[in-house]
XYZ file of C-alpha atoms in Angstrom:
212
model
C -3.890 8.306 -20.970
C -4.324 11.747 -19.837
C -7.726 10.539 -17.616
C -5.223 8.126 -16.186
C -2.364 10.502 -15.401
C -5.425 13.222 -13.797
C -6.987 10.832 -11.970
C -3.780 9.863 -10.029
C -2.590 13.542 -9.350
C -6.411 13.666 -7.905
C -6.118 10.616 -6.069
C -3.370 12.024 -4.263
C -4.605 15.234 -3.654
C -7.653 13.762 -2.305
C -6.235 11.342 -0.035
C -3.513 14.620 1.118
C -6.750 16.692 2.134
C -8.569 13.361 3.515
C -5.669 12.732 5.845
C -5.490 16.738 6.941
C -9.219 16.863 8.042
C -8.985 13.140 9.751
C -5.308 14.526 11.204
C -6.950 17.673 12.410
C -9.671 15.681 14.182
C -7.590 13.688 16.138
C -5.860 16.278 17.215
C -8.579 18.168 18.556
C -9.918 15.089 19.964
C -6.809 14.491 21.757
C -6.430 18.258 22.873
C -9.820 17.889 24.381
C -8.197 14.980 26.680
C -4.883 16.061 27.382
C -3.853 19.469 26.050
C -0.572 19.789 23.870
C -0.283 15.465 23.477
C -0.267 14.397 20.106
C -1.611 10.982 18.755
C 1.022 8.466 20.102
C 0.413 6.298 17.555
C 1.651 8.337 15.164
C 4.460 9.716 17.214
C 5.704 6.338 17.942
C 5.810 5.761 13.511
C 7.825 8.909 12.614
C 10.345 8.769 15.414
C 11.781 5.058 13.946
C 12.722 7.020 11.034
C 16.048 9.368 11.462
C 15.923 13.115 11.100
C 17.848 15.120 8.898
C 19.482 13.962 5.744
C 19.417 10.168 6.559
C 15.859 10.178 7.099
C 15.436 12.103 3.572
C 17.760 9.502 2.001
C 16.162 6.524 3.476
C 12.351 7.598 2.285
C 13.756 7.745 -1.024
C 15.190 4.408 -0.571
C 11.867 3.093 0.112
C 9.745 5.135 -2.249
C 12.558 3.623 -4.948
C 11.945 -0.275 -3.508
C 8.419 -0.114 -3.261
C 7.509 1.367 -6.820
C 10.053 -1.758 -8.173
C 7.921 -4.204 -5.677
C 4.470 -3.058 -6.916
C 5.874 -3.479 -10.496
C 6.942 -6.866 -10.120
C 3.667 -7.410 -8.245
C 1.385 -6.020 -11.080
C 3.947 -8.392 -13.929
C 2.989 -11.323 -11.005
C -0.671 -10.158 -11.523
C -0.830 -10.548 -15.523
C 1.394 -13.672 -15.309
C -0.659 -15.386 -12.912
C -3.824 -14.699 -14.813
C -2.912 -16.796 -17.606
C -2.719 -19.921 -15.660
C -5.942 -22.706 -17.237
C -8.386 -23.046 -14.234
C -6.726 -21.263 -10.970
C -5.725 -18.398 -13.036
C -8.891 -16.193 -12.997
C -9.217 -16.872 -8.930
C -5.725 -15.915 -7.730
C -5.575 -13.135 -10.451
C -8.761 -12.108 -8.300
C -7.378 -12.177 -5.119
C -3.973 -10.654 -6.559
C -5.916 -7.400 -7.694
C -7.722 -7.031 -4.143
C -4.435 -6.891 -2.436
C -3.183 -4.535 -5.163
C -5.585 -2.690 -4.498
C -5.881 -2.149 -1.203
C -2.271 -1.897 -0.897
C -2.887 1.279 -3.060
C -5.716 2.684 -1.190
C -3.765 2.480 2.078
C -0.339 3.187 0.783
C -1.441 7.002 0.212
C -2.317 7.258 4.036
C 0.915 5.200 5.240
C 3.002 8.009 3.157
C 1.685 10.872 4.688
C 1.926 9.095 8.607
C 5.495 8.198 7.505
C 5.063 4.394 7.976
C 8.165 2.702 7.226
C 8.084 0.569 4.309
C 9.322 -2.330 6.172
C 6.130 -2.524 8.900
C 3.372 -1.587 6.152
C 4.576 -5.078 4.551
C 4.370 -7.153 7.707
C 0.933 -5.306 8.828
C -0.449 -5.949 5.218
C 0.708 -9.505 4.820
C -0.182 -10.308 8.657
C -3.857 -9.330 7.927
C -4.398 -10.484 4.627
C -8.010 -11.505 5.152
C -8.876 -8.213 5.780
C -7.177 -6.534 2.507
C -9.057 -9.048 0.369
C -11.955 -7.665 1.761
C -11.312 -4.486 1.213
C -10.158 -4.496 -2.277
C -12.434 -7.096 -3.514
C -15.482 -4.916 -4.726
C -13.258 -2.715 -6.717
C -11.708 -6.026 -8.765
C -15.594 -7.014 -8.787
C -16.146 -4.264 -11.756
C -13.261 -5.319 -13.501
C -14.012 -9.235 -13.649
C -17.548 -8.522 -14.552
C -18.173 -5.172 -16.478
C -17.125 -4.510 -19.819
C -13.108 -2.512 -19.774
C -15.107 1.167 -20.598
C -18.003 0.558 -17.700
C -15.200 -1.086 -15.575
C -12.664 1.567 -16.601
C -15.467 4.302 -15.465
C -16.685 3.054 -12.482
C -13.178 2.436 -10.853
C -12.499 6.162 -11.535
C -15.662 6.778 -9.169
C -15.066 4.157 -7.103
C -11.341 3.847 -6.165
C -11.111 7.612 -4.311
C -13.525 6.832 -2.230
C -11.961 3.463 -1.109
C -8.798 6.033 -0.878
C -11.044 8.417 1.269
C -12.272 4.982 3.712
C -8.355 3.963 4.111
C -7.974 7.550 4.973
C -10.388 7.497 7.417
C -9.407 4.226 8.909
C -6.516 3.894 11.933
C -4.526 1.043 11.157
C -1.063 2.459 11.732
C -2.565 2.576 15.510
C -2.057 -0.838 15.287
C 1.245 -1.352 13.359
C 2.667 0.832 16.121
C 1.676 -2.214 18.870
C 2.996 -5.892 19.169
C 1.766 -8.058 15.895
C 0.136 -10.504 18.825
C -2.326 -7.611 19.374
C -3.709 -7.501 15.631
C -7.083 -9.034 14.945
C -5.814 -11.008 12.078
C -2.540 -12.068 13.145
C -4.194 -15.322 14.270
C -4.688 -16.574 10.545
C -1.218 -16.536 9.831
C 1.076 -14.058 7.715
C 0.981 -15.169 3.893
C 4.025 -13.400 2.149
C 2.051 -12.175 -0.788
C 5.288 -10.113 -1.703
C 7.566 -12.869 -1.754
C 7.860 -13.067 -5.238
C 7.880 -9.381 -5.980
C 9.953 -8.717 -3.181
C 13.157 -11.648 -4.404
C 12.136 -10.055 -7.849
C 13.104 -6.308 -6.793
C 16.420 -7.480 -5.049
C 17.606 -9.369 -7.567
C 16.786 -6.432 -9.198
C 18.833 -4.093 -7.285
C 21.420 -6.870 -7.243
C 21.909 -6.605 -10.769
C 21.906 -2.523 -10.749
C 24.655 -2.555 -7.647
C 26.745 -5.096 -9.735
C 26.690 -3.073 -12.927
C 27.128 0.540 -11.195
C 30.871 1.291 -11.795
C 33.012 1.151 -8.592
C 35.222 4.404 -7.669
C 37.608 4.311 -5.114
């Protein structure tokens, strides 16, 4: 328990510093073209989100929904594992999307993403997440849990550190006809999770006592 709870305040930190050097980079490299202009890309993500208190009380809003989406997506990820025959496969491709949802989801923080357009980028190039998180879930399915358990430590930062190092909100920012993936389709691999966390909030709104 305490590796676990380490290992995620590292996580963090290493994605944090990741992002810093890549951010830094950019911005030189962009100086060097046109001094004083800033990654577009990145100015185009923040300034959808309000300034001030609203935009304060809106990240929270989302940092609240997504950690009762990911829940319901990791109970979706036991339950469906359970299933005789198909189980073991979609629990398989479950985990790579959990998984690279949490690789990127450090870097899509930090650029200030909203919550709403990681979903639709994520889900509109699915393909490309189950490639991503597949050889992580590969020691899991095949290793013993204490091997498995070991080698994820080593190998999930530097995933972290490759999202990190990837652009993709350069291509959130532009029309979904644009992405390379968008031609397979969008598969709502939140659906569940996602009618699971409104009902939950549902429930909580109902219950909260009304003042007038």
């Amino acid at each position: 328990m305490l590796s676990f709870i380490l290992s995620n305040i590292w996580y963090n930190d290493i994605a944090k510093h990741g992002f810093e050097a890549i951010e830094k980079s950019d911005i030189s490299s962009a100086e060097a073209l046109r001094e004083g202009e800033a990654p577009a890309s990145l100015n185009s993500a923040n300034s959808e989100r309000p300034s001030g208190l609203g935009g304060v009380m809106i990240g929270i809003g989302e940092q609240v929904y997504s950690i009762l989406l990911l829940t319901f997506f990791f109970l979706e990820v036991y339950v469906v594992g359970v299933i005789p025959y198909i189980g073991k496969i979609l629990n398989f491709l479950l985990l790579s999307w959990m998984y690279a949802y949490y690789c990127y989801e450090y870097k899509w923080n930090f650029s200030g993403i909203p919550l709403e357009k990681r979903l639709d980028f994520f889900e509109s190039n699915w393909a490309f997440f189950t490639g991503f998180g597949s050889p992580c879930v590969l020691a899991i399915f095949f290793l013993s849990p204490l091997v498995s358990g070991a080698l994820m430590a080593i190998l999930f930062p530097l995933f972290v550190l490759t999202a990190t190092g990837s652009g993709p909100e350069k291509s959130i920012g532009a029309p979904r006809r644009t992405w390379k993936c968008a031609g397979l389709g969008r598969l709502p691999i939140f659906y569940v999770a996602d009618t699971l966390s409104m009902l939950a909030l549902s429930i909580f709104r109902l219950e909260s006592p009304h003042e007038i």
